[in-house]
Amino acid sequence: EVQLVESGGGLVKPGESLRLSCAASGFSFNTYTMNWVRQAPGKGLEWVSSISSGGSYIYYADSMKGRFTISRDNAKNSLYLQMNNLIVEDTAVYYCATIDYDILIGYPRFVYWGQGTLVTVSS
Amino acid sequence: DIQLTQSPSFLSASVGDRVTITCRASQVISSYLAWYQQKSGKAPKVLIYAASSLQSGVPSRFSGSGSGTEFTLTISSLQPEDFAIYYCQQLNSYPLTFGGGTKVETK
């Protein structure tokens, strides 16, 4: 069974840092592009960042570039998000999710999601 | 960046109704569009990908259509478990983006 379990969320003050983790199991983690997606309270989904299976290709949403760093450790089946200089607007539930490609037609979609971890930035 | 505009933002419907949600992209995205359903307090669940391909395990009352810049998600006969928020997402190019969401409420 595929499982993605996020951890590391909590309450922090503006300007502080936090590191989120996502522990993966039940699939070949080292073959999947992984993502972080966030959702502010009562708001919609916002893609945060993606990292390719080997870690060579990394992308960020513009609003997080320079403050957030995505990484992965394939030996530990784990995905990370280092968040620095947090602002109130970063308050959200953070999900990790896999990109899966259809075998026949090659189109991607986010199939597996974790349960999310809540980050609250408040003074 | 590619913007996705969903309409309507809210939709009131009854069980058995046919429901259609539209997603418009600011640029051509071919068929790199997916639809998700999200229920309160839960992670999103993929329904449709490649604009019209039904994700395994998703009921056939869900269907998707479109290509280029205009896409639709249709629920042929709304069921009680379908009251939720629906999002479109483009996976044509980075940064990946989601639509603003459509909340399907009971009438």
Short mmCIF file of C-alpha atoms in Angstrom, two decimals:
data_model
loop_
_atom_site.label_atom_id
_atom_site.label_comp_id
_atom_site.label_asym_id
_atom_site.label_seq_id
_atom_site.Cartn_x
_atom_site.Cartn_y
_atom_site.Cartn_z
CA GLU A 1 0.00 0.00 0.00
CA VAL A 2 1.32 3.42 -0.96
CA GLN A 3 1.79 5.73 1.99
CA LEU A 4 3.03 9.30 2.21
CA VAL A 5 3.33 10.69 5.70
CA GLU A 6 4.23 14.32 6.23
CA SER A 7 5.70 15.65 9.45
CA GLY A 8 7.47 18.71 10.81
CA GLY A 9 4.64 21.21 10.79
CA GLY A 10 3.95 23.49 13.72
CA LEU A 11 3.64 27.02 14.99
CA VAL A 12 6.49 29.40 14.20
CA LYS A 13 7.01 33.16 14.25
CA PRO A 14 7.52 35.28 11.12
CA GLY A 15 11.13 35.10 9.96
CA GLU A 16 11.73 31.67 11.46
CA SER A 17 12.48 28.41 9.64
CA LEU A 18 10.90 24.99 9.47
CA ARG A 19 11.78 21.73 7.76
CA LEU A 20 9.02 19.46 6.56
CA SER A 21 9.52 15.77 5.83
CA CYS A 22 7.53 13.27 3.82
CA ALA A 23 8.17 9.59 4.44
CA ALA A 24 7.24 7.37 1.52
CA SER A 25 6.52 3.66 1.46
CA GLY A 26 4.83 1.06 -0.71
CA PHE A 27 6.29 2.17 -4.04
CA SER A 28 9.62 2.73 -5.76
CA PHE A 29 10.24 6.20 -4.37
CA ASN A 30 13.44 6.70 -6.34
CA THR A 31 11.57 6.51 -9.66
CA TYR A 32 8.97 9.19 -8.94
CA THR A 33 8.98 12.96 -9.31
CA MET A 34 7.77 14.34 -6.00
CA ASN A 35 5.93 17.53 -5.16
CA TRP A 36 4.84 19.81 -2.37
CA VAL A 37 1.41 21.41 -2.59
CA ARG A 38 -0.06 23.71 0.02
CA GLN A 39 -3.50 24.92 0.99
CA ALA A 40 -4.09 27.98 3.13
CA PRO A 41 -7.06 27.76 5.51
CA GLY A 42 -10.28 28.01 3.52
CA LYS A 43 -8.39 28.57 0.27
CA GLY A 44 -7.51 26.60 -2.85
CA LEU A 45 -4.60 24.39 -3.76
CA GLU A 46 -1.22 25.96 -4.54
CA TRP A 47 1.65 24.02 -6.06
CA VAL A 48 4.89 24.75 -4.20
CA SER A 49 7.75 22.75 -5.70
CA SER A 50 8.75 19.64 -7.66
CA ILE A 51 11.89 17.52 -7.67
CA SER A 52 12.72 14.86 -10.24
CA SER A 53 13.39 11.26 -9.29
CA GLY A 54 17.14 11.69 -9.12
CA GLY A 55 17.01 15.23 -7.75
CA SER A 56 18.55 16.85 -10.82
CA TYR A 57 15.53 18.91 -11.83
CA ILE A 58 13.93 21.23 -9.32
CA TYR A 59 11.15 23.79 -9.78
CA TYR A 60 9.51 26.29 -7.47
CA ALA A 61 6.52 28.56 -7.50
CA ASP A 62 7.69 32.15 -7.89
CA SER A 63 6.45 33.22 -4.47
CA MET A 64 8.61 30.59 -2.75
CA LYS A 65 11.76 30.86 -4.84
CA GLY A 66 14.73 31.81 -2.69
CA ARG A 67 13.02 30.97 0.59
CA PHE A 68 12.08 27.31 0.14
CA THR A 69 14.38 24.42 -0.77
CA ILE A 70 13.12 21.01 -1.84
CA SER A 71 15.34 17.96 -1.51
CA ARG A 72 15.09 14.22 -1.29
CA ASP A 73 17.01 11.26 0.09
CA ASN A 74 16.22 8.21 -2.02
CA ALA A 75 18.12 5.95 0.35
CA LYS A 76 15.70 6.97 3.10
CA ASN A 77 12.60 7.18 0.87
CA SER A 78 12.11 10.71 2.08
CA LEU A 79 11.22 14.11 0.67
CA TYR A 80 11.97 17.39 2.40
CA LEU A 81 11.01 21.05 2.26
CA GLN A 82 13.23 23.54 4.03
CA MET A 83 11.30 26.75 4.57
CA ASN A 84 13.21 29.86 5.62
CA ASN A 85 12.15 33.41 6.42
CA LEU A 86 8.55 32.31 6.86
CA ILE A 87 5.78 34.86 6.51
CA VAL A 88 2.20 34.84 7.72
CA GLU A 89 1.02 34.04 4.19
CA ASP A 90 2.89 30.71 4.34
CA THR A 91 0.32 29.43 6.86
CA ALA A 92 -1.18 26.36 5.23
CA VAL A 93 -1.51 22.61 5.20
CA TYR A 94 1.44 21.24 3.23
CA TYR A 95 0.93 18.04 1.24
CA CYS A 96 3.50 15.89 -0.50
CA ALA A 97 2.31 14.17 -3.66
CA THR A 98 3.66 11.94 -6.43
CA ILE A 99 3.49 12.58 -10.14
CA ASP A 100 2.45 9.43 -11.92
CA TYR A 101 2.61 9.00 -15.70
CA ASP A 102 0.09 6.94 -17.62
CA ILE A 103 1.93 3.94 -19.04
CA LEU A 104 0.17 4.08 -22.41
CA ILE A 105 -0.25 7.77 -23.14
CA GLY A 106 2.42 9.26 -20.90
CA TYR A 107 0.27 11.99 -19.38
CA PRO A 108 0.96 12.98 -15.77
CA ARG A 109 -1.24 13.51 -12.77
CA PHE A 110 -0.84 13.74 -9.00
CA VAL A 111 -2.01 10.33 -7.82
CA TYR A 112 -0.78 9.74 -4.28
CA TRP A 113 -1.05 12.39 -1.60
CA GLY A 114 -0.15 12.47 2.06
CA GLN A 115 -2.56 13.60 4.77
CA GLY A 116 -0.83 16.96 5.10
CA THR A 117 0.98 18.79 7.87
CA LEU A 118 -0.14 22.17 9.18
CA VAL A 119 2.28 25.08 9.27
CA THR A 120 1.15 28.14 11.17
CA VAL A 121 3.16 31.34 11.00
CA SER A 122 2.06 33.85 13.58
CA SER A 123 3.60 36.30 16.00
CA ASP B 1 2.87 31.45 -15.85
CA ILE B 2 -0.27 29.69 -16.99
CA GLN B 3 -3.42 30.85 -15.21
CA LEU B 4 -6.42 28.57 -14.86
CA THR B 5 -9.86 30.12 -14.44
CA GLN B 6 -12.61 27.87 -13.17
CA SER B 7 -16.30 28.63 -13.43
CA PRO B 8 -18.52 28.73 -11.61
CA SER B 9 -16.88 29.17 -8.22
CA PHE B 10 -20.02 27.84 -6.50
CA LEU B 11 -22.69 25.55 -7.84
CA SER B 12 -25.91 24.47 -6.16
CA ALA B 13 -27.29 21.19 -7.41
CA SER B 14 -29.48 18.26 -6.43
CA VAL B 15 -28.84 14.55 -6.46
CA GLY B 16 -29.36 13.28 -9.98
CA ASP B 17 -28.47 16.58 -11.64
CA ARG B 18 -26.01 16.84 -14.50
CA VAL B 19 -23.19 19.14 -13.45
CA THR B 20 -20.63 20.85 -15.67
CA ILE B 21 -17.57 22.78 -14.51
CA THR B 22 -15.36 24.77 -16.88
CA CYS B 23 -11.64 25.46 -16.71
CA ARG B 24 -9.98 27.96 -19.03
CA ALA B 25 -6.22 28.20 -19.46
CA SER B 26 -4.43 31.45 -20.27
CA GLN B 27 -2.23 29.61 -22.78
CA VAL B 28 -2.52 26.45 -24.85
CA ILE B 29 -1.80 23.43 -22.66
CA SER B 30 -2.65 20.67 -25.15
CA SER B 31 -4.36 18.00 -23.03
CA TYR B 32 -2.16 18.38 -19.95
CA LEU B 33 -5.06 18.97 -17.64
CA ALA B 34 -6.21 17.02 -14.60
CA TRP B 35 -9.27 17.31 -12.38
CA TYR B 36 -9.32 16.66 -8.63
CA GLN B 37 -12.01 16.28 -6.02
CA GLN B 38 -11.40 17.40 -2.48
CA LYS B 39 -13.61 16.75 0.51
CA SER B 40 -13.36 18.67 3.74
CA GLY B 41 -10.22 17.86 5.70
CA LYS B 42 -8.95 15.38 3.11
CA ALA B 43 -6.26 15.38 0.47
CA PRO B 44 -7.36 15.86 -3.14
CA LYS B 45 -8.16 12.84 -5.26
CA VAL B 46 -7.51 12.70 -9.00
CA LEU B 47 -10.57 12.05 -11.14
CA ILE B 48 -9.50 12.85 -14.69
CA TYR B 49 -6.11 13.32 -16.35
CA ALA B 50 -4.99 14.04 -19.90
CA ALA B 51 -8.20 16.12 -20.07
CA SER B 52 -10.44 13.12 -20.67
CA SER B 53 -8.87 9.96 -19.22
CA LEU B 54 -10.71 8.51 -16.24
CA GLN B 55 -8.44 7.63 -13.33
CA SER B 56 -8.67 3.99 -12.31
CA GLY B 57 -11.35 3.41 -9.71
CA VAL B 58 -13.26 6.63 -10.41
CA PRO B 59 -16.97 6.18 -11.24
CA SER B 60 -17.90 6.52 -14.89
CA ARG B 61 -20.36 9.33 -14.13
CA PHE B 62 -17.29 11.59 -14.13
CA SER B 63 -16.00 12.64 -17.53
CA GLY B 64 -13.71 15.28 -18.94
CA SER B 65 -13.36 16.94 -22.30
CA GLY B 66 -11.50 19.69 -24.08
CA SER B 67 -8.04 20.55 -25.31
CA GLY B 68 -6.01 23.65 -25.93
CA THR B 69 -7.40 26.24 -23.55
CA GLU B 70 -10.95 25.17 -22.71
CA PHE B 71 -11.86 22.15 -20.61
CA THR B 72 -14.90 20.76 -18.86
CA LEU B 73 -15.59 18.30 -16.08
CA THR B 74 -19.03 16.71 -16.18
CA ILE B 75 -20.80 14.68 -13.56
CA SER B 76 -23.62 12.94 -15.39
CA SER B 77 -25.80 12.23 -12.37
CA LEU B 78 -24.74 13.85 -9.13
CA GLN B 79 -24.55 11.49 -6.16
CA PRO B 80 -24.59 12.40 -2.46
CA GLU B 81 -20.88 11.65 -2.15
CA ASP B 82 -20.05 14.09 -4.98
CA PHE B 83 -20.69 17.24 -2.94
CA ALA B 84 -17.15 18.54 -2.69
CA ILE B 85 -14.71 21.06 -4.17
CA TYR B 86 -13.29 20.40 -7.62
CA TYR B 87 -10.00 21.75 -8.96
CA CYS B 88 -8.39 21.69 -12.35
CA GLN B 89 -4.60 21.58 -12.72
CA GLN B 90 -2.32 22.12 -15.67
CA LEU B 91 0.77 19.94 -16.01
CA ASN B 92 1.91 21.32 -19.35
CA SER B 93 4.73 23.40 -17.96
CA TYR B 94 6.28 24.68 -14.76
CA PRO B 95 5.20 26.37 -12.63
CA LEU B 96 2.33 23.93 -12.30
CA THR B 97 -0.92 25.67 -11.45
CA PHE B 98 -4.37 24.89 -10.09
CA GLY B 99 -7.65 26.55 -10.82
CA GLY B 100 -9.39 28.41 -8.02
CA GLY B 101 -11.86 25.62 -7.33
CA THR B 102 -15.57 24.99 -7.72
CA LYS B 103 -17.62 24.14 -4.67
CA VAL B 104 -20.57 21.89 -5.45
CA GLU B 105 -23.22 22.37 -2.79
CA THR B 106 -26.58 20.81 -2.20
CA LYS B 107 -29.53 22.87 -3.42
#
